[in-house]
Amino acid sequence: MELRIAKIISYLFHPLLIPVYMILLLLNTSTYYSLIIPFKGKLLLTAIMFLTTILLPLFTSFLFYRIKLIRSFFPDSREERIYFLLNIAIFYYLSYYLLKGMHLSPVFSYYMLGSTILVIAAILISFFHRISLHMIGIGGMAGALLGMAGIGSQMTIIALFLILCAGLTGSARVKINIQNPSGVYSGFMVGLIVMFIMFRMI
């Protein structure tokens, strides 16, 4: 894999983008929780998710960057990763709180609750192991879809596609010397297992 392609893949599957990808995916599947939401409702939901999981975390991360708490949006040191993850955890929980108060299927709020749990797990794991945040994110998507596989076979097909994407993302992270293989594998498995268990409990 060429270095340029590896960097593009790494940006496309940045952890901050994963929740919006997941919500867009859920809103465009032929399932009851998607079909009962009117088009304007889907636009509103997407806008809320974009605000709380991308724009606000990016804004506060930029403030962290300005005051030198972090040096980039791809945090490298343990301290930077913890600041970055604490910031994300707050906004993910805010997303969960907002979604829980809406008249929507619990699938949406459950995903953000699971994402918050994964971020907290990543903070704890970061104290002794450099786990891949990219792989936690994409593994969580795959785990959630596999957990919902009973709703429709299309979930299984999409989950298998995401596992393929996870392989590409993991290879990209190793290629650009950001992550080692153990961090890639452990990140994917943590995301997959936690989300799978949560969505089997719905």
PDB file of C-alpha atoms in Angstrom:
ATOM      1  CA  MET A   1       0.000   0.000   0.000  1.00  0.00           C
ATOM      2  CA  GLU A   2       1.442   3.353  -1.028  1.00  0.00           C
ATOM      3  CA  LEU A   3       1.968   5.923   1.699  1.00  0.00           C
ATOM      4  CA  ARG A   4      -0.364   8.483   0.077  1.00  0.00           C
ATOM      5  CA  ILE A   5      -3.209   5.971  -0.214  1.00  0.00           C
ATOM      6  CA  ALA A   6      -2.623   4.891   3.378  1.00  0.00           C
ATOM      7  CA  LYS A   7      -2.955   8.495   4.569  1.00  0.00           C
ATOM      8  CA  ILE A   8      -6.185   8.999   2.585  1.00  0.00           C
ATOM      9  CA  ILE A   9      -7.696   5.852   4.111  1.00  0.00           C
ATOM     10  CA  SER A  10      -6.594   7.000   7.548  1.00  0.00           C
ATOM     11  CA  TYR A  11      -8.368  10.346   7.095  1.00  0.00           C
ATOM     12  CA  LEU A  12     -11.525   8.759   5.645  1.00  0.00           C
ATOM     13  CA  PHE A  13     -11.911   6.520   8.681  1.00  0.00           C
ATOM     14  CA  HIS A  14     -10.902   9.062  11.309  1.00  0.00           C
ATOM     15  CA  PRO A  15     -12.670   8.177  14.594  1.00  0.00           C
ATOM     16  CA  LEU A  16     -14.558  11.490  14.651  1.00  0.00           C
ATOM     17  CA  LEU A  17     -16.308  10.605  11.389  1.00  0.00           C
ATOM     18  CA  ILE A  18     -17.469   7.133  12.386  1.00  0.00           C
ATOM     19  CA  PRO A  19     -20.667   8.070  14.336  1.00  0.00           C
ATOM     20  CA  VAL A  20     -21.975  10.177  11.443  1.00  0.00           C
ATOM     21  CA  TYR A  21     -21.192   7.349   9.016  1.00  0.00           C
ATOM     22  CA  MET A  22     -23.130   4.982  11.263  1.00  0.00           C
ATOM     23  CA  ILE A  23     -26.151   7.259  11.634  1.00  0.00           C
ATOM     24  CA  LEU A  24     -26.282   7.841   7.866  1.00  0.00           C
ATOM     25  CA  LEU A  25     -26.086   4.100   7.358  1.00  0.00           C
ATOM     26  CA  LEU A  26     -28.902   3.405   9.821  1.00  0.00           C
ATOM     27  CA  LEU A  27     -31.080   6.108   8.283  1.00  0.00           C
ATOM     28  CA  ASN A  28     -30.715   4.647   4.807  1.00  0.00           C
ATOM     29  CA  THR A  29     -31.462   1.001   5.464  1.00  0.00           C
ATOM     30  CA  SER A  30     -34.845  -0.542   4.747  1.00  0.00           C
ATOM     31  CA  THR A  31     -35.649  -1.188   8.407  1.00  0.00           C
ATOM     32  CA  TYR A  32     -38.620  -0.064  10.465  1.00  0.00           C
ATOM     33  CA  TYR A  33     -36.630   2.405  12.579  1.00  0.00           C
ATOM     34  CA  SER A  34     -35.466   4.142   9.412  1.00  0.00           C
ATOM     35  CA  LEU A  35     -38.706   4.026   7.426  1.00  0.00           C
ATOM     36  CA  ILE A  36     -40.799   5.624  10.186  1.00  0.00           C
ATOM     37  CA  ILE A  37     -38.609   8.747  10.289  1.00  0.00           C
ATOM     38  CA  PRO A  38     -39.704  11.452   7.791  1.00  0.00           C
ATOM     39  CA  PHE A  39     -37.115  12.998   5.507  1.00  0.00           C
ATOM     40  CA  LYS A  40     -36.995  16.263   7.493  1.00  0.00           C
ATOM     41  CA  GLY A  41     -36.485  14.255  10.660  1.00  0.00           C
ATOM     42  CA  LYS A  42     -33.558  12.442   9.074  1.00  0.00           C
ATOM     43  CA  LEU A  43     -32.000  15.760   8.059  1.00  0.00           C
ATOM     44  CA  LEU A  44     -32.415  17.115  11.584  1.00  0.00           C
ATOM     45  CA  LEU A  45     -30.956  13.982  13.134  1.00  0.00           C
ATOM     46  CA  THR A  46     -27.961  14.063  10.785  1.00  0.00           C
ATOM     47  CA  ALA A  47     -27.379  17.756  11.531  1.00  0.00           C
ATOM     48  CA  ILE A  48     -27.477  17.121  15.300  1.00  0.00           C
ATOM     49  CA  MET A  49     -25.003  14.262  14.975  1.00  0.00           C
ATOM     50  CA  PHE A  50     -22.705  16.306  12.750  1.00  0.00           C
ATOM     51  CA  LEU A  51     -22.744  19.117  15.309  1.00  0.00           C
ATOM     52  CA  THR A  52     -22.227  17.030  18.446  1.00  0.00           C
ATOM     53  CA  THR A  53     -19.808  14.384  17.146  1.00  0.00           C
ATOM     54  CA  ILE A  54     -17.721  16.350  14.641  1.00  0.00           C
ATOM     55  CA  LEU A  55     -18.022  20.149  14.796  1.00  0.00           C
ATOM     56  CA  LEU A  56     -18.041  20.634  18.575  1.00  0.00           C
ATOM     57  CA  PRO A  57     -15.267  18.070  19.255  1.00  0.00           C
ATOM     58  CA  LEU A  58     -13.194  19.639  16.459  1.00  0.00           C
ATOM     59  CA  PHE A  59     -13.752  23.127  17.869  1.00  0.00           C
ATOM     60  CA  THR A  60     -12.756  22.167  21.395  1.00  0.00           C
ATOM     61  CA  SER A  61      -9.831  20.110  20.060  1.00  0.00           C
ATOM     62  CA  PHE A  62      -8.702  23.210  18.184  1.00  0.00           C
ATOM     63  CA  LEU A  63      -8.814  25.113  21.479  1.00  0.00           C
ATOM     64  CA  PHE A  64      -6.710  22.349  23.041  1.00  0.00           C
ATOM     65  CA  TYR A  65      -4.302  22.720  20.143  1.00  0.00           C
ATOM     66  CA  ARG A  66      -4.086  26.488  20.614  1.00  0.00           C
ATOM     67  CA  ILE A  67      -3.264  26.140  24.311  1.00  0.00           C
ATOM     68  CA  LYS A  68      -0.821  23.332  23.480  1.00  0.00           C
ATOM     69  CA  LEU A  69      -2.600  20.485  25.244  1.00  0.00           C
ATOM     70  CA  ILE A  70      -2.404  18.544  21.974  1.00  0.00           C
ATOM     71  CA  ARG A  71      -0.105  18.957  18.975  1.00  0.00           C
ATOM     72  CA  SER A  72      -2.394  17.601  16.245  1.00  0.00           C
ATOM     73  CA  PHE A  73      -5.798  16.051  15.594  1.00  0.00           C
ATOM     74  CA  PHE A  74      -3.991  12.703  15.437  1.00  0.00           C
ATOM     75  CA  PRO A  75      -2.762  12.696  19.074  1.00  0.00           C
ATOM     76  CA  ASP A  76       0.473  10.828  19.566  1.00  0.00           C
ATOM     77  CA  SER A  77       1.513  10.869  23.214  1.00  0.00           C
ATOM     78  CA  ARG A  78      -0.489   9.235  26.008  1.00  0.00           C
ATOM     79  CA  GLU A  79      -1.359  12.585  27.577  1.00  0.00           C
ATOM     80  CA  GLU A  80      -2.587  14.032  24.280  1.00  0.00           C
ATOM     81  CA  ARG A  81      -4.723  10.988  23.586  1.00  0.00           C
ATOM     82  CA  ILE A  82      -6.353  11.216  27.017  1.00  0.00           C
ATOM     83  CA  TYR A  83      -7.242  14.903  26.555  1.00  0.00           C
ATOM     84  CA  PHE A  84      -8.561  14.153  23.080  1.00  0.00           C
ATOM     85  CA  LEU A  85     -10.612  11.176  24.246  1.00  0.00           C
ATOM     86  CA  LEU A  86     -12.076  12.927  27.289  1.00  0.00           C
ATOM     87  CA  ASN A  87     -13.229  15.699  24.983  1.00  0.00           C
ATOM     88  CA  ILE A  88     -14.878  13.199  22.633  1.00  0.00           C
ATOM     89  CA  ALA A  89     -16.485  11.224  25.467  1.00  0.00           C
ATOM     90  CA  ILE A  90     -18.287  14.342  26.725  1.00  0.00           C
ATOM     91  CA  PHE A  91     -19.812  15.105  23.330  1.00  0.00           C
ATOM     92  CA  TYR A  92     -20.660  11.482  22.610  1.00  0.00           C
ATOM     93  CA  TYR A  93     -22.579  11.328  25.874  1.00  0.00           C
ATOM     94  CA  LEU A  94     -24.301  14.580  24.930  1.00  0.00           C
ATOM     95  CA  SER A  95     -25.339  12.949  21.656  1.00  0.00           C
ATOM     96  CA  TYR A  96     -26.666   9.941  23.552  1.00  0.00           C
ATOM     97  CA  TYR A  97     -28.638  12.201  25.906  1.00  0.00           C
ATOM     98  CA  LEU A  98     -30.185  14.155  23.020  1.00  0.00           C
ATOM     99  CA  LEU A  99     -31.086  11.043  21.025  1.00  0.00           C
ATOM    100  CA  LYS A 100     -32.577   9.340  24.067  1.00  0.00           C
ATOM    101  CA  GLY A 101     -34.973  12.267  24.488  1.00  0.00           C
ATOM    102  CA  MET A 102     -36.249  12.016  20.916  1.00  0.00           C
ATOM    103  CA  HIS A 103     -39.085   9.789  19.706  1.00  0.00           C
ATOM    104  CA  LEU A 104     -36.735   7.435  17.886  1.00  0.00           C
ATOM    105  CA  SER A 105     -35.824   3.782  17.982  1.00  0.00           C
ATOM    106  CA  PRO A 106     -33.383   3.062  20.850  1.00  0.00           C
ATOM    107  CA  VAL A 107     -30.961   1.804  18.192  1.00  0.00           C
ATOM    108  CA  PHE A 108     -29.693   5.352  17.647  1.00  0.00           C
ATOM    109  CA  SER A 109     -29.169   6.314  21.283  1.00  0.00           C
ATOM    110  CA  TYR A 110     -27.782   2.853  22.062  1.00  0.00           C
ATOM    111  CA  TYR A 111     -25.088   3.298  19.457  1.00  0.00           C
ATOM    112  CA  MET A 112     -23.958   6.597  20.987  1.00  0.00           C
ATOM    113  CA  LEU A 113     -24.039   5.092  24.483  1.00  0.00           C
ATOM    114  CA  GLY A 114     -21.866   2.255  23.200  1.00  0.00           C
ATOM    115  CA  SER A 115     -19.550   4.765  21.538  1.00  0.00           C
ATOM    116  CA  THR A 116     -19.199   6.647  24.835  1.00  0.00           C
ATOM    117  CA  ILE A 117     -18.352   3.403  26.631  1.00  0.00           C
ATOM    118  CA  LEU A 118     -15.760   2.587  23.972  1.00  0.00           C
ATOM    119  CA  VAL A 119     -14.112   5.984  24.342  1.00  0.00           C
ATOM    120  CA  ILE A 120     -13.922   5.557  28.118  1.00  0.00           C
ATOM    121  CA  ALA A 121     -12.475   2.060  27.597  1.00  0.00           C
ATOM    122  CA  ALA A 122      -9.899   3.543  25.215  1.00  0.00           C
ATOM    123  CA  ILE A 123      -8.893   6.087  27.869  1.00  0.00           C
ATOM    124  CA  LEU A 124      -8.329   3.341  30.440  1.00  0.00           C
ATOM    125  CA  ILE A 125      -6.484   1.081  27.998  1.00  0.00           C
ATOM    126  CA  SER A 126      -4.279   4.000  26.860  1.00  0.00           C
ATOM    127  CA  PHE A 127      -2.588   4.025  30.271  1.00  0.00           C
ATOM    128  CA  PHE A 128      -0.828   0.741  29.467  1.00  0.00           C
ATOM    129  CA  HIS A 129      -1.349   0.001  25.757  1.00  0.00           C
ATOM    130  CA  ARG A 130      -1.431   2.064  22.568  1.00  0.00           C
ATOM    131  CA  ILE A 131      -4.749   0.862  21.169  1.00  0.00           C
ATOM    132  CA  SER A 132      -5.946   2.036  17.743  1.00  0.00           C
ATOM    133  CA  LEU A 133      -8.786   4.548  17.968  1.00  0.00           C
ATOM    134  CA  HIS A 134      -9.473   4.112  14.251  1.00  0.00           C
ATOM    135  CA  MET A 135      -9.971   0.389  14.709  1.00  0.00           C
ATOM    136  CA  ILE A 136     -12.150   0.796  17.801  1.00  0.00           C
ATOM    137  CA  GLY A 137     -14.445   3.018  15.740  1.00  0.00           C
ATOM    138  CA  ILE A 138     -14.782   0.787  12.703  1.00  0.00           C
ATOM    139  CA  GLY A 139     -14.875  -2.348  14.855  1.00  0.00           C
ATOM    140  CA  GLY A 140     -17.736  -0.782  16.809  1.00  0.00           C
ATOM    141  CA  MET A 141     -19.674  -0.166  13.605  1.00  0.00           C
ATOM    142  CA  ALA A 142     -19.216  -3.770  12.508  1.00  0.00           C
ATOM    143  CA  GLY A 143     -20.133  -5.090  15.965  1.00  0.00           C
ATOM    144  CA  ALA A 144     -23.325  -3.031  16.119  1.00  0.00           C
ATOM    145  CA  LEU A 145     -24.442  -4.226  12.689  1.00  0.00           C
ATOM    146  CA  LEU A 146     -23.667  -7.854  13.506  1.00  0.00           C
ATOM    147  CA  GLY A 147     -25.634  -7.432  16.732  1.00  0.00           C
ATOM    148  CA  MET A 148     -28.601  -6.201  14.687  1.00  0.00           C
ATOM    149  CA  ALA A 149     -28.185  -8.909  12.046  1.00  0.00           C
ATOM    150  CA  GLY A 150     -31.458 -10.528  13.080  1.00  0.00           C
ATOM    151  CA  ILE A 151     -33.340  -7.458  11.845  1.00  0.00           C
ATOM    152  CA  GLY A 152     -32.263  -7.957   8.261  1.00  0.00           C
ATOM    153  CA  SER A 153     -29.656  -9.849   6.300  1.00  0.00           C
ATOM    154  CA  GLN A 154     -28.409  -6.603   4.779  1.00  0.00           C
ATOM    155  CA  MET A 155     -26.857  -5.781   8.170  1.00  0.00           C
ATOM    156  CA  THR A 156     -24.639  -8.846   7.919  1.00  0.00           C
ATOM    157  CA  ILE A 157     -23.562  -7.941   4.387  1.00  0.00           C
ATOM    158  CA  ILE A 158     -22.709  -4.373   5.411  1.00  0.00           C
ATOM    159  CA  ALA A 159     -20.852  -5.647   8.486  1.00  0.00           C
ATOM    160  CA  LEU A 160     -18.733  -7.939   6.298  1.00  0.00           C
ATOM    161  CA  PHE A 161     -17.930  -4.981   4.055  1.00  0.00           C
ATOM    162  CA  LEU A 162     -16.908  -2.984   7.143  1.00  0.00           C
ATOM    163  CA  ILE A 163     -14.598  -5.792   8.233  1.00  0.00           C
ATOM    164  CA  LEU A 164     -12.905  -5.472   4.837  1.00  0.00           C
ATOM    165  CA  CYS A 165     -12.628  -1.702   5.376  1.00  0.00           C
ATOM    166  CA  ALA A 166     -11.188  -2.402   8.826  1.00  0.00           C
ATOM    167  CA  GLY A 167      -8.461  -4.502   7.242  1.00  0.00           C
ATOM    168  CA  LEU A 168      -7.567  -1.669   4.882  1.00  0.00           C
ATOM    169  CA  THR A 169      -7.633   0.891   7.695  1.00  0.00           C
ATOM    170  CA  GLY A 170      -5.479  -1.229   9.967  1.00  0.00           C
ATOM    171  CA  SER A 171      -2.960  -1.790   7.186  1.00  0.00           C
ATOM    172  CA  ALA A 172      -2.924   1.953   6.499  1.00  0.00           C
ATOM    173  CA  ARG A 173      -2.246   2.809  10.149  1.00  0.00           C
ATOM    174  CA  VAL A 174       0.645   0.365  10.262  1.00  0.00           C
ATOM    175  CA  LYS A 175       1.971   1.589   6.892  1.00  0.00           C
ATOM    176  CA  ILE A 176       2.299   5.195   8.050  1.00  0.00           C
ATOM    177  CA  ASN A 177       3.978   4.033  11.280  1.00  0.00           C
ATOM    178  CA  ILE A 178       1.251   5.411  13.520  1.00  0.00           C
ATOM    179  CA  GLN A 179       0.150   2.076  14.956  1.00  0.00           C
ATOM    180  CA  ASN A 180       1.616  -1.358  15.569  1.00  0.00           C
ATOM    181  CA  PRO A 181      -0.263  -4.570  14.675  1.00  0.00           C
ATOM    182  CA  SER A 182      -1.179  -5.385  18.288  1.00  0.00           C
ATOM    183  CA  GLY A 183      -2.859  -1.983  18.699  1.00  0.00           C
ATOM    184  CA  VAL A 184      -4.757  -2.532  15.448  1.00  0.00           C
ATOM    185  CA  TYR A 185      -6.023  -6.007  16.353  1.00  0.00           C
ATOM    186  CA  SER A 186      -6.892  -5.119  19.940  1.00  0.00           C
ATOM    187  CA  GLY A 187      -8.715  -1.947  18.857  1.00  0.00           C
ATOM    188  CA  PHE A 188     -10.862  -3.801  16.355  1.00  0.00           C
ATOM    189  CA  MET A 189     -11.728  -6.593  18.779  1.00  0.00           C
ATOM    190  CA  VAL A 190     -12.631  -4.209  21.622  1.00  0.00           C
ATOM    191  CA  GLY A 191     -14.942  -2.206  19.350  1.00  0.00           C
ATOM    192  CA  LEU A 192     -16.487  -5.304  17.786  1.00  0.00           C
ATOM    193  CA  ILE A 193     -17.125  -7.210  21.018  1.00  0.00           C
ATOM    194  CA  VAL A 194     -18.476  -4.311  23.104  1.00  0.00           C
ATOM    195  CA  MET A 195     -20.914  -3.147  20.429  1.00  0.00           C
ATOM    196  CA  PHE A 196     -21.978  -6.676  19.499  1.00  0.00           C
ATOM    197  CA  ILE A 197     -22.857  -7.495  23.115  1.00  0.00           C
ATOM    198  CA  MET A 198     -24.740  -4.203  23.555  1.00  0.00           C
ATOM    199  CA  PHE A 199     -26.854  -4.643  20.428  1.00  0.00           C
ATOM    200  CA  ARG A 200     -27.669  -8.253  21.198  1.00  0.00           C
ATOM    201  CA  MET A 201     -29.177  -6.937  24.427  1.00  0.00           C
ATOM    202  CA  ILE A 202     -31.650  -4.587  22.696  1.00  0.00           C
TER     203      ILE A 202
END
